[in-house]
Coordinates of C-alpha atoms in Angstrom, one line a residue:
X1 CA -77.3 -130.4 15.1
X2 CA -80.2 -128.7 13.1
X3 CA -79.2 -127.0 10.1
X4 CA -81.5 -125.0 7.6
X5 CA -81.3 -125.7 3.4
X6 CA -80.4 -121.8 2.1
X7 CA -81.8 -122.7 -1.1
X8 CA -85.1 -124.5 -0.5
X9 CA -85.9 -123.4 2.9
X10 CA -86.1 -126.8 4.2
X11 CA -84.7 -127.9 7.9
X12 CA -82.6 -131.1 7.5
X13 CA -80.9 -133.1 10.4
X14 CA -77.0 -133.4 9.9
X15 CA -75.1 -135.8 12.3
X16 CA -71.7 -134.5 12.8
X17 CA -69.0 -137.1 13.3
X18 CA -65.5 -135.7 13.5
X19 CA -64.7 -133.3 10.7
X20 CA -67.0 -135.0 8.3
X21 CA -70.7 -134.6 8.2
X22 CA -72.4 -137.1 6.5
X23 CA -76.3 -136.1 5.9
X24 CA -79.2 -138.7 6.5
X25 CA -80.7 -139.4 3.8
X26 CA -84.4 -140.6 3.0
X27 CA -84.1 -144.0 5.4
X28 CA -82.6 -141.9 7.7
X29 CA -78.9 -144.1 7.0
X30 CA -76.3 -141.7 7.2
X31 CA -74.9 -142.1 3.9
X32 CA -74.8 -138.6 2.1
X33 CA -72.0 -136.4 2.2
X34 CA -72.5 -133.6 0.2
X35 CA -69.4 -131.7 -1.5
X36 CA -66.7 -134.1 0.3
X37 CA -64.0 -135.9 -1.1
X38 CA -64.0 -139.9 -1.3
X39 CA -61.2 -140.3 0.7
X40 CA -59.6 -142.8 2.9
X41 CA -59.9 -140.2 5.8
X42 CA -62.9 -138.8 5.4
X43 CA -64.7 -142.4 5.0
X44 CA -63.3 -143.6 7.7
X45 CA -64.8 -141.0 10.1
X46 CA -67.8 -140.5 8.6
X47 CA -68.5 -144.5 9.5
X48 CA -67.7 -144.5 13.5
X49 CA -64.4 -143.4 13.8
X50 CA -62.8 -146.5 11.9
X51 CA -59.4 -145.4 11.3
X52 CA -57.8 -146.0 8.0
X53 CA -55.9 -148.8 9.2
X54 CA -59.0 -151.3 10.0
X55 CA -60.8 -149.8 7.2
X56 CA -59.4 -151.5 4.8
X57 CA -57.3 -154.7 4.4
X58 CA -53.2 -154.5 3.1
X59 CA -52.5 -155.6 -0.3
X60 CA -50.3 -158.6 -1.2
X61 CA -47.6 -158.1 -2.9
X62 CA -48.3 -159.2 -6.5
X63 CA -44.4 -160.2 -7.6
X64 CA -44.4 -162.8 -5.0
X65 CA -47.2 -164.1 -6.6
X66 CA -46.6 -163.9 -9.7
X67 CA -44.0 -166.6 -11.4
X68 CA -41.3 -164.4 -12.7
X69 CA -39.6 -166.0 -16.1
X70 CA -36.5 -164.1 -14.6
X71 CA -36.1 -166.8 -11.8
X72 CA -35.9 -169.4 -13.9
X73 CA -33.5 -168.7 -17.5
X74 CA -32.2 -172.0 -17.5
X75 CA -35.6 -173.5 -18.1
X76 CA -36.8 -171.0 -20.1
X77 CA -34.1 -171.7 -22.7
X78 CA -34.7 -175.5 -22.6
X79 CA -38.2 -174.4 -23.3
X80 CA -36.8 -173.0 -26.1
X81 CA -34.5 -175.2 -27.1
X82 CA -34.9 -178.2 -29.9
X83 CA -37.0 -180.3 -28.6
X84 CA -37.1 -184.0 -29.0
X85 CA -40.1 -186.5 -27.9
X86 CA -38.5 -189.6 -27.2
X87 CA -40.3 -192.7 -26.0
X88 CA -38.5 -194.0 -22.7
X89 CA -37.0 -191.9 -19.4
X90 CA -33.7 -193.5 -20.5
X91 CA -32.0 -191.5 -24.0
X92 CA -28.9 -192.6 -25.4
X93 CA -27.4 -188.8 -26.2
X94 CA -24.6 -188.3 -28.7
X95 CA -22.3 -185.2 -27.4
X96 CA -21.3 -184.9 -31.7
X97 CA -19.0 -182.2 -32.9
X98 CA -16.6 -181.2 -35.1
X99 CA -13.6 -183.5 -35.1
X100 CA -9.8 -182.1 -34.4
X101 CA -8.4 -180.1 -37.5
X102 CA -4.9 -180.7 -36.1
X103 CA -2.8 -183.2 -33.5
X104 CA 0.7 -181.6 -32.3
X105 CA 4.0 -184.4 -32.6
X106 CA 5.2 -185.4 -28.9
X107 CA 8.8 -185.9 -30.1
X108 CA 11.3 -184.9 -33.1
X109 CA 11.6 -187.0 -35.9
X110 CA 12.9 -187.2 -40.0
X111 CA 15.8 -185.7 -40.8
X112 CA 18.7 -186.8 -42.9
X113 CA 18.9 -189.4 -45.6
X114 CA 15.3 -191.0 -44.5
X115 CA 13.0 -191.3 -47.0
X116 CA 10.0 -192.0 -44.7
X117 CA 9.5 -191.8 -41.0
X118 CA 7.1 -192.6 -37.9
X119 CA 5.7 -189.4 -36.9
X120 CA 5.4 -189.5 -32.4
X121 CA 1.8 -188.7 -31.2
X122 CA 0.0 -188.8 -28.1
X123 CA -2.0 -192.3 -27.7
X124 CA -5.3 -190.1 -28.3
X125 CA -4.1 -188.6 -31.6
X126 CA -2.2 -191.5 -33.3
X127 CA -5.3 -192.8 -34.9
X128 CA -6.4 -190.0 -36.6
X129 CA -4.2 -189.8 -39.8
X130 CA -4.8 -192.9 -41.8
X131 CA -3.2 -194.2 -44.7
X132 CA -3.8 -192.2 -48.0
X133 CA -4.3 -188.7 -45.1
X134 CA -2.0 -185.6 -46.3
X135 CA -0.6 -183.2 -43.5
X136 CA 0.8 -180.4 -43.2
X137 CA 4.0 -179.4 -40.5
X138 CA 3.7 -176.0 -39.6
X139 CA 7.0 -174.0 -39.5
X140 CA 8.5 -176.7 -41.2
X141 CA 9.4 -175.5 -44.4
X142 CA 9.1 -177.5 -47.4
X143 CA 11.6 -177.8 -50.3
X144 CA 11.0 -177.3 -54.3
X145 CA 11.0 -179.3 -57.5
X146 CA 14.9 -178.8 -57.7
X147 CA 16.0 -179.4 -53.4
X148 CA 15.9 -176.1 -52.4
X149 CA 14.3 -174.9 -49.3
X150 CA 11.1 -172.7 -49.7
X151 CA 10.7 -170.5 -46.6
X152 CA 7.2 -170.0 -46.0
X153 CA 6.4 -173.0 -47.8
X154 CA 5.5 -175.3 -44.9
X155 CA 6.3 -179.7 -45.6
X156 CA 3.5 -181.8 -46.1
X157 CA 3.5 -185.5 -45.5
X158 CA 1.9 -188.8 -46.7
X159 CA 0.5 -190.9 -44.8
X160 CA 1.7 -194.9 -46.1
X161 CA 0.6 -196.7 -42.8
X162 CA 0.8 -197.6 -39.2
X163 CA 3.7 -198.5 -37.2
X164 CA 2.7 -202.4 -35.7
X165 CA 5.4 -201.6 -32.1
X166 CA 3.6 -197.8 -31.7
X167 CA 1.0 -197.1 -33.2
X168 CA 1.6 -194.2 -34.8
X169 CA 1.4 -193.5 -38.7
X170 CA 4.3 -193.9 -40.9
X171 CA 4.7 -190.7 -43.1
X172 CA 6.5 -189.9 -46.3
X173 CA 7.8 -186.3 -47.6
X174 CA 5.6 -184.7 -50.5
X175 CA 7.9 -181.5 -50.9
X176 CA 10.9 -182.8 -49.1
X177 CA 14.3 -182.5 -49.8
X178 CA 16.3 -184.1 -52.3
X179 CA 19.7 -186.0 -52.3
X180 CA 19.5 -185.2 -56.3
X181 CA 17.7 -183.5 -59.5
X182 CA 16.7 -186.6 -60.5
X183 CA 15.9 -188.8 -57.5
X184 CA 11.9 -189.8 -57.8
X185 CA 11.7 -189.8 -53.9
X186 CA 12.4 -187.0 -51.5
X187 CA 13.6 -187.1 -48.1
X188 CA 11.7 -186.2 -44.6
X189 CA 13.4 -183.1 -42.9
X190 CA 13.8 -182.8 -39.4
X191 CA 10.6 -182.3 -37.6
X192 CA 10.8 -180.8 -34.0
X193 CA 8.7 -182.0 -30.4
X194 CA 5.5 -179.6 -30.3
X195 CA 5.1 -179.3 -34.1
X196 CA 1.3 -178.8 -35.1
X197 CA 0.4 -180.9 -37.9
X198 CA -2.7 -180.1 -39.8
X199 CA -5.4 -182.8 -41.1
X200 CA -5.9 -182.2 -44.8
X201 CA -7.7 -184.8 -47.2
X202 CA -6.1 -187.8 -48.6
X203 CA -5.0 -189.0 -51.5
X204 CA -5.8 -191.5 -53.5
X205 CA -3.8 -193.8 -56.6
X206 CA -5.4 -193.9 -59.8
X207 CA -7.5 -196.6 -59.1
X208 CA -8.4 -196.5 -55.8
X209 CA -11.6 -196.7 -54.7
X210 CA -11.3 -198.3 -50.8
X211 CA -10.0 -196.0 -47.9
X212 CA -10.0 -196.6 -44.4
X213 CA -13.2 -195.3 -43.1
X214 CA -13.3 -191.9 -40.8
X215 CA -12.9 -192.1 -37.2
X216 CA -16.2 -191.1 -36.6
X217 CA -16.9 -193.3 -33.2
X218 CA -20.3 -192.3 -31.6
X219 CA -19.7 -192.4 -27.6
X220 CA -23.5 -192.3 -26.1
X221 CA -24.2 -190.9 -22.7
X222 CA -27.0 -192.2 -21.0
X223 CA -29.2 -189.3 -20.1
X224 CA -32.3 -190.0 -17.5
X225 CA -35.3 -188.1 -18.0
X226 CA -36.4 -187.0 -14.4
X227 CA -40.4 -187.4 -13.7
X228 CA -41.0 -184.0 -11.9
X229 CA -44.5 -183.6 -10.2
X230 CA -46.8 -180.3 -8.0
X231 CA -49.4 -181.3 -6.1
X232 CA -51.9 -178.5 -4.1
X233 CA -54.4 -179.8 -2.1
X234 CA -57.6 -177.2 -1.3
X235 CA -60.0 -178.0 1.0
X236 CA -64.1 -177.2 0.0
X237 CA -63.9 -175.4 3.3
X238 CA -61.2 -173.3 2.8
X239 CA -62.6 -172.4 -0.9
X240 CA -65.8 -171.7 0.8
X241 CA -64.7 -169.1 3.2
X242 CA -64.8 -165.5 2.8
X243 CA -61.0 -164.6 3.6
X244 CA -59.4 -161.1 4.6
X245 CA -57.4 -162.0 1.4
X246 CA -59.1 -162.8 -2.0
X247 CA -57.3 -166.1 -2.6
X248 CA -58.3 -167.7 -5.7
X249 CA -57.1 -171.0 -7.1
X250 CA -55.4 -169.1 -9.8
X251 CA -53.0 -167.6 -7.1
X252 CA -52.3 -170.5 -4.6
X253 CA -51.4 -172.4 -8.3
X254 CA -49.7 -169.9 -9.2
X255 CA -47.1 -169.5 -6.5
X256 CA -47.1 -173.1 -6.0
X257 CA -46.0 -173.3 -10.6
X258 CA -43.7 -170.7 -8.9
X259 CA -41.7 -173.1 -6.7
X260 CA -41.9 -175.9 -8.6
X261 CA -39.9 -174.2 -11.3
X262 CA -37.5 -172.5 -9.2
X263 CA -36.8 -175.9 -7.6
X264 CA -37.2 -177.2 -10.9
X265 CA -34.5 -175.2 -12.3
X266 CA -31.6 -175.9 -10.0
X267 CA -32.0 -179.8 -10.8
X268 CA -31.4 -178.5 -14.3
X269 CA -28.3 -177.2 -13.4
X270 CA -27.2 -179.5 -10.7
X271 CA -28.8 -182.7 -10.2
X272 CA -26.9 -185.7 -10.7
X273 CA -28.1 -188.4 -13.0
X274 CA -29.4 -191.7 -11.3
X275 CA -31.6 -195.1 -11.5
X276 CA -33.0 -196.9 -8.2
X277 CA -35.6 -198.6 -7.4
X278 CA -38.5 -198.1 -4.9
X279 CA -41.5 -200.6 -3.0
X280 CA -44.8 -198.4 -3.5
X281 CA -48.2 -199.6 -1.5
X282 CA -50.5 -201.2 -4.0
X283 CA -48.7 -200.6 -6.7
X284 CA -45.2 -202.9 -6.3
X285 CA -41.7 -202.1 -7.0
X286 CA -40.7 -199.0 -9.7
X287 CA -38.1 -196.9 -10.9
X288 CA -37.1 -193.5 -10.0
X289 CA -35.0 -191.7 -12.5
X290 CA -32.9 -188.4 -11.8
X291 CA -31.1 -186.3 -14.4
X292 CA -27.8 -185.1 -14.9
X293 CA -27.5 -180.9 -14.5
X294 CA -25.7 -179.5 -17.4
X295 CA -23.0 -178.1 -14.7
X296 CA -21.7 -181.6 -15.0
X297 CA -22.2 -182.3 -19.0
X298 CA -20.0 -179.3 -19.8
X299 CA -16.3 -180.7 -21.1
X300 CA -14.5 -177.4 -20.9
X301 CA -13.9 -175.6 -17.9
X302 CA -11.9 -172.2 -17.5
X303 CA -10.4 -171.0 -14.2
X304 CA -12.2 -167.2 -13.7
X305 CA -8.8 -164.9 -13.1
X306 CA -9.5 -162.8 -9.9
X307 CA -9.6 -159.8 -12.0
X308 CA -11.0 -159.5 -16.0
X309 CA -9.1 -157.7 -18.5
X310 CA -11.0 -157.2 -22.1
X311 CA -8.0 -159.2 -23.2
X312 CA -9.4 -162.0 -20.9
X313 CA -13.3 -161.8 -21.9
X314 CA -12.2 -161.3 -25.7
X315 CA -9.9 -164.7 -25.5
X316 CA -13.4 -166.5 -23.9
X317 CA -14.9 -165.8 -26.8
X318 CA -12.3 -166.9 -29.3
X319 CA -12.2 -170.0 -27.3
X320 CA -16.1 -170.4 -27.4
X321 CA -15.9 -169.0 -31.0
X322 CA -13.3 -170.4 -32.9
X323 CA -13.1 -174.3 -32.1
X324 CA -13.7 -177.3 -33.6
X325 CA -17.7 -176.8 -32.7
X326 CA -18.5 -173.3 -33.8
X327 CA -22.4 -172.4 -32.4
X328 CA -24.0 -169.2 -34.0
X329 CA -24.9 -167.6 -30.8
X330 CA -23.1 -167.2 -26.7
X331 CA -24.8 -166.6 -23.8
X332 CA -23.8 -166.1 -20.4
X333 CA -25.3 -167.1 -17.6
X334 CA -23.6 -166.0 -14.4
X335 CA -23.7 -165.4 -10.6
X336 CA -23.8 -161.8 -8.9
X337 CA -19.9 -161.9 -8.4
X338 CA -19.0 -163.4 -12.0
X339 CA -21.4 -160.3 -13.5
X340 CA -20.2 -158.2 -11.0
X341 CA -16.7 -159.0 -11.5
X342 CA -16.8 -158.6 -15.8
X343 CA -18.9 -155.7 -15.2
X344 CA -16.2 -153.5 -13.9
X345 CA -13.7 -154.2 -16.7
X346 CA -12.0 -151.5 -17.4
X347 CA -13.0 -150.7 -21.3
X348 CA -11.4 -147.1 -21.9
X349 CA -8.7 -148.2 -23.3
X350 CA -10.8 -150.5 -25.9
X351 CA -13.1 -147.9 -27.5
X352 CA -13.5 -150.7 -30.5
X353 CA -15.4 -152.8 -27.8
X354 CA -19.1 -152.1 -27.9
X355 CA -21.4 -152.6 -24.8
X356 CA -24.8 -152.5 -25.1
X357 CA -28.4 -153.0 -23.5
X358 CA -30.3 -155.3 -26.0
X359 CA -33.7 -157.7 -25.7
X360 CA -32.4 -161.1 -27.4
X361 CA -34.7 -163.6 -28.9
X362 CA -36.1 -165.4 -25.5
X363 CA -37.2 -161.7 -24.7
X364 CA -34.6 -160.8 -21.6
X365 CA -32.7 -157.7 -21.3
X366 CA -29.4 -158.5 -21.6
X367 CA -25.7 -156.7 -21.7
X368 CA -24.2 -157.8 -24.8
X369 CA -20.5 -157.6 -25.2
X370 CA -19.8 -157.4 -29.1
X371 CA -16.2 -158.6 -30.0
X372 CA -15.0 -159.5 -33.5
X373 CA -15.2 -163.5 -33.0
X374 CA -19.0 -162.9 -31.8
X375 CA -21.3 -161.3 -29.4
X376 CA -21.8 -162.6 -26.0
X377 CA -24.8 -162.0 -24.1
X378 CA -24.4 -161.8 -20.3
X379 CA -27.6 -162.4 -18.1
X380 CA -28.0 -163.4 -14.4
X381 CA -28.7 -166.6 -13.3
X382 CA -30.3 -166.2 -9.2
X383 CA -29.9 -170.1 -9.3
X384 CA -26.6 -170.4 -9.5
X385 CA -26.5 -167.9 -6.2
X386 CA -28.6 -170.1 -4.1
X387 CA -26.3 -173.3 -5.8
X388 CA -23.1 -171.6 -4.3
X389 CA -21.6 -170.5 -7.7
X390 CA -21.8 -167.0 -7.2
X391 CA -18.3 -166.3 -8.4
X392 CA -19.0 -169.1 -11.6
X393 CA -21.3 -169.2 -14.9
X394 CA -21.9 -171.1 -18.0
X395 CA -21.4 -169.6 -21.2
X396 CA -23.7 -171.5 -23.3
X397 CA -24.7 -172.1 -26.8
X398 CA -28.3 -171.2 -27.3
X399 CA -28.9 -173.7 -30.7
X400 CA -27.0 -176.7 -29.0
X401 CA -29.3 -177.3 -26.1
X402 CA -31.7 -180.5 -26.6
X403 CA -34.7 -180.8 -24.4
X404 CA -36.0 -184.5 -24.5
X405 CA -39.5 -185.0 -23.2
X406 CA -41.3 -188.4 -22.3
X407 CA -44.5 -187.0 -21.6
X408 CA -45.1 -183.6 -21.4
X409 CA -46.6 -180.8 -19.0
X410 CA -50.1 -181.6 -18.1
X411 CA -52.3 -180.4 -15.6
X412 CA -54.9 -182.4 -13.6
X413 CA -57.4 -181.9 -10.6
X414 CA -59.3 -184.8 -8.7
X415 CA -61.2 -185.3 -5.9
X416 CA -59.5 -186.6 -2.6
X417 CA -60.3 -189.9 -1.9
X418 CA -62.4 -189.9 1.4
X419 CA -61.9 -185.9 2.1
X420 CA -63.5 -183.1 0.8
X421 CA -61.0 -181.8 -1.0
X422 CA -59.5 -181.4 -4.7
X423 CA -56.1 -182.1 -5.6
X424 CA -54.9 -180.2 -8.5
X425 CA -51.2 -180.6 -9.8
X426 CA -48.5 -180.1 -12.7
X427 CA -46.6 -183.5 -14.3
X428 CA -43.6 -183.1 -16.6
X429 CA -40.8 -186.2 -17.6
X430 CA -37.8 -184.3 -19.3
X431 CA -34.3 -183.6 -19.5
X432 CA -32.1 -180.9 -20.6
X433 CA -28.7 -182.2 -22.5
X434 CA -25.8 -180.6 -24.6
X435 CA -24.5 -181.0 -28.0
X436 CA -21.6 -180.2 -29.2
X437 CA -17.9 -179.1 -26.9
X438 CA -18.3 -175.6 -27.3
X439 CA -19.6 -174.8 -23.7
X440 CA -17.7 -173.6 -21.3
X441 CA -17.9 -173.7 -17.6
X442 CA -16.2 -170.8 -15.5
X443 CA -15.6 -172.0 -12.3
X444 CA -14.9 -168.9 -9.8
X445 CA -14.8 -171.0 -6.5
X446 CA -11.8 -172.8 -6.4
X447 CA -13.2 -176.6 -6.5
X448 CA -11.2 -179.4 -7.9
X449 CA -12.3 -179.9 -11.7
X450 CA -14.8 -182.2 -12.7
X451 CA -13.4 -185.7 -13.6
X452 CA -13.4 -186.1 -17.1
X453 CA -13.6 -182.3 -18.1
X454 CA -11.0 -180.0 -19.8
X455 CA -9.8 -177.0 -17.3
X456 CA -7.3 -174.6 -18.2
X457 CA -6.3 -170.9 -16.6
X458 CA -5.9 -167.7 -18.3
X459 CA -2.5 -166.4 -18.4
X460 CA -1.4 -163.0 -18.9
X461 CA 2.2 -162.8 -18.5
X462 CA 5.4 -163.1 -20.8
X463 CA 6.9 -164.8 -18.0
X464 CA 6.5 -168.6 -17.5
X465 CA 4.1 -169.6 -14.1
X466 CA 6.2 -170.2 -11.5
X467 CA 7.2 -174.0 -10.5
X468 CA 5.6 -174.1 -6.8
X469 CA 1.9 -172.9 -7.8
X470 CA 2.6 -175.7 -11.3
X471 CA 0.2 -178.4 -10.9
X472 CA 0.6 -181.9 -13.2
X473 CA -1.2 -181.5 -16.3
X474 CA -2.3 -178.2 -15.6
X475 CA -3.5 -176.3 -18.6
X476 CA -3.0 -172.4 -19.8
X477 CA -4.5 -170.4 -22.4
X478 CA -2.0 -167.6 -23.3
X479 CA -4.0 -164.4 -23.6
X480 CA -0.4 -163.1 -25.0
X481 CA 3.0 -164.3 -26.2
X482 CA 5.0 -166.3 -23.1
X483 CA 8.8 -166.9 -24.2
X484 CA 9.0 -168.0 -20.7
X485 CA 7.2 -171.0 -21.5
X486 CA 8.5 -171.5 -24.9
X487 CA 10.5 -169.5 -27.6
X488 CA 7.5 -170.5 -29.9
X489 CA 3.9 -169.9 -27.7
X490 CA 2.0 -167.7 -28.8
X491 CA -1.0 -165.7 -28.0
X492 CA -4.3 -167.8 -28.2
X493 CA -2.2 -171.2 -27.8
X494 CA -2.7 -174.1 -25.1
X495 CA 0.4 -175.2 -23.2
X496 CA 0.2 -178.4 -20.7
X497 CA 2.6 -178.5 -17.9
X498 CA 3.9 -181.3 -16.9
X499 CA 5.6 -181.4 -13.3
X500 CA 8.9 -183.8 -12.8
X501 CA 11.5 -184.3 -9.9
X502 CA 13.7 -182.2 -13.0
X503 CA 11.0 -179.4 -13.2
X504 CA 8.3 -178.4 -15.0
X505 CA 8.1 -179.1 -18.5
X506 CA 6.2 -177.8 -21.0
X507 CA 3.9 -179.3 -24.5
X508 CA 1.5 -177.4 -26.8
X509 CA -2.1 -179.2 -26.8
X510 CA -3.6 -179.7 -29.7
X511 CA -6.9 -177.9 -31.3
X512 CA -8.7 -176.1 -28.7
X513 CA -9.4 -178.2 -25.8

């Protein structure tokens, strides 16, 4: 087609290709096209008839590429955790908290003329008071200077000793009653079965100096530090070729960084701690090491009701809140259902309760739930989804996780022997471990509890659980006041059921736990 320039007079050829004309310029290549749009279209005709499709190659989708912190919170908070260089894969942790502030007596004793008595504990409490320790009987009142009851006024005991045939201390009356004005000695009233008793200081003669030492008793768990290794292999030919796909080293390392911390993170929460041996070519017989998750550290386990209440989620938090170990901050980690399920709590009727959308200090967007104990900040774990714990989480505190390290992260890249090839990989030798007994495991899916651990249920009734779905030993938090169980629980006390051919039977646990 011969077309003539307006302006200059001049005859020009124009090849006409579709709806685009693209003019020839001075080497005659047809690569002008005056007054038309750079578009996908109009390129692609203009060059043959390529259609967009061919023209140009699809992307890749840069989110599976790139590692997402999001995958991976568990690690990120060890990574952020205290962090302790150690110099063997084999650390002697010490789980250290608070001790008890109280013990609860597991029969009645004192009572008329008897001017000191053994006070009944269970075998794990009787050591606690020691001679010289002061305690204090709650709802046992005490008595005044002249033997007159002081309602209010709760008895406190002396400690003198230890029964040689029990075990258990041998307590005197401070403010007991009297048989007389001027008797020197008081008298211990009656104490009831379930009474708490308090741990207060002791007290010493005039010249004392020597008291038993605390029960302090450090129990170590061995912890194994697990040797955790990536290894990509790249060819010189397949770095050499020109592919329909720019991959670069940084991407194929960066998707494999990906897996390896994915992978990397469900040990963290799973794995089960071990030591074996193994015969390696050239180099002889070794160890293998493999850590414990923290799904199995945690002491304290809570039964997930099948529907939350605020009154539930706010008792979680006095429980994580307000024992014996107190951490400074809560947060959540949960599966899909668990979030899902707290969620869709009903709040209306709770305007006090504050939810909000916040970035906490390890930089995630996170619903925080404020109560008056402390604020809990919820986040979701995909690990615990692909573990099976959809319906579970770990409400954890963020200043008592301890991240030991043998030898830390470090990259390297050799050549492969006898191929042309480079081997470039990621080593790490750590472990993640918990201090302290406030954590809390909320187990959703119906497995039996972990030997060793504490589990209770929520309950939410005034009436006592019934005998058939009472199991031995089973535990409950009372989220409110339950006559049923006993005249004297209480909201935000632990009751222990015990289950006998004359029914089921019920004891108040001590502290917390």
């Amino acid at each position: 087609m011969i077309k003539t320039n307006p302006i200059a007079g001049e005859t020009i050829a124009v090849v006409t290709s579709g709806n685009a004309e693209a003019v020839a310029g001075t080497s005659g290549a047809n690569t002008l096209m005056p007054g038309m749009p750079a578009t996908v279209g109009a390129v692609a005709d203009a060059t043959g008839g390529i259609d967009a499709g061919n023209f140009i190659d699809a992307d890749v989708d840069g989110e599976l590429l790139r590692f997402n912190s999001e995958d991976a919170p568990l690690m990120n908070l060890m990574l952020c955790a205290k962090r302790v260089k150690v110099n063997s894969p084999e650390v002697d942790h010490y789980m250290l908290d608070e001790p008890g502030a109280s013990v609860v007596t597991t029969g009645a004793c004192g009572g008329g003329t008897l001017s000191q008595t053994i006070l009944p504990l269970s075998s794990a409490d009787q050591l606690v008071p020691r001679a010289n320790c002061t305690l204090l009987v709650k709802g046992v009142d005490g008595y005044d200077s002249k033997g007159r009851p002081t309602p209010g006024r709760d008895l406190m005991l002396f400690v003198t000793g230890r029964d040689a045939m029990s075990g258990n201390p041998i307590v005197r009356a401070v403010n007991g009653s009297q048989q007389s004005d001027i008797d020197e000695g008081c008298c211990v009233p009656e104490i009831p079965k379930g009474s708490t008793v308090i741990i207060l200081a002791n007290s010493l003669y005039e010249t004392q100096k020597e008291v038993d030492p605390d029960m302090i008793v450090p129990t170590p768990t061995r912890i194994y530090l697990q040797k955790r290794g990536m290894n990509q292999v790249v060819s010189d030919y397949f770095e050499s070729q020109k592919k329909r796909i720019p991959f670069s080293k940084s991407i194929i390392a960066e998707q494999a960084i990906a897996n390896f911390k994915v992978r990397g993170n469900r040990t963290l929460w799973a794995g089960r701690g071990g030591k074996f041996r193994v015969s390696v070519d050239k180099m002889g017989v070794q160890n293998v090491y493999t850590t414990e998750g923290i799904r199995w550290q945690i002491r304290r386990e809570m039964q997930a009701p099948k529907e939350w209440t605020v009154d539930q989620v706010i008792a979680l938090a006095k429980m994580f809140f307000t024992g014996e170990d107190v951490p400074r901050s809560a947060i959540l980690l949960a599966g899909k259902n668990l979030l899902e399920a707290i969620q869709k709590v009903d709040y209306s009727k709770h305007p006090e309760i504050q939810i909000t959308t916040k970035v906490n200090s390890v930089g995630w967007t996170v619903t925080n739930f404020h109560t008056v104990f402390g604020d809990i900040e919820i986040k979701r774990e995909p690990t615990l989804d692909r573990l099976g714990w959809s319906n579970s989480g770990a409400l954890l505190g963020e200043n008592r996780l301890v991240h030991y390290v043998y030898s830390a992260e470090h990259t390297f890249a050799d050549r492969v022997e006898g191929e042309e090839a480079t081997r470039n990989g990621v080593l790490i030798w750590d472990a993640l471990a918990l201090k302290g007994s406030c954590h809390i495991w909320i187990d959703g899916e119906g497995g039996a509890p972990r030997g060793g651990a504490n589990r209770w249920s929520l309950w939410d009734s005034e009436e006592a659980p019934g005998e058939e779905s009472v199991a031995d030993g089973q535990r409950f938090y009372l989220v409110r006041d339950c006559p049923g169980i006993s005249p004297s629980a209480m909201a935000g006390q632990m009751w222990t059921a015990h289950a006998g051919s004359d029914g089921v039977t019920w004891q108040q646990v001590s502290g917390m736990l």
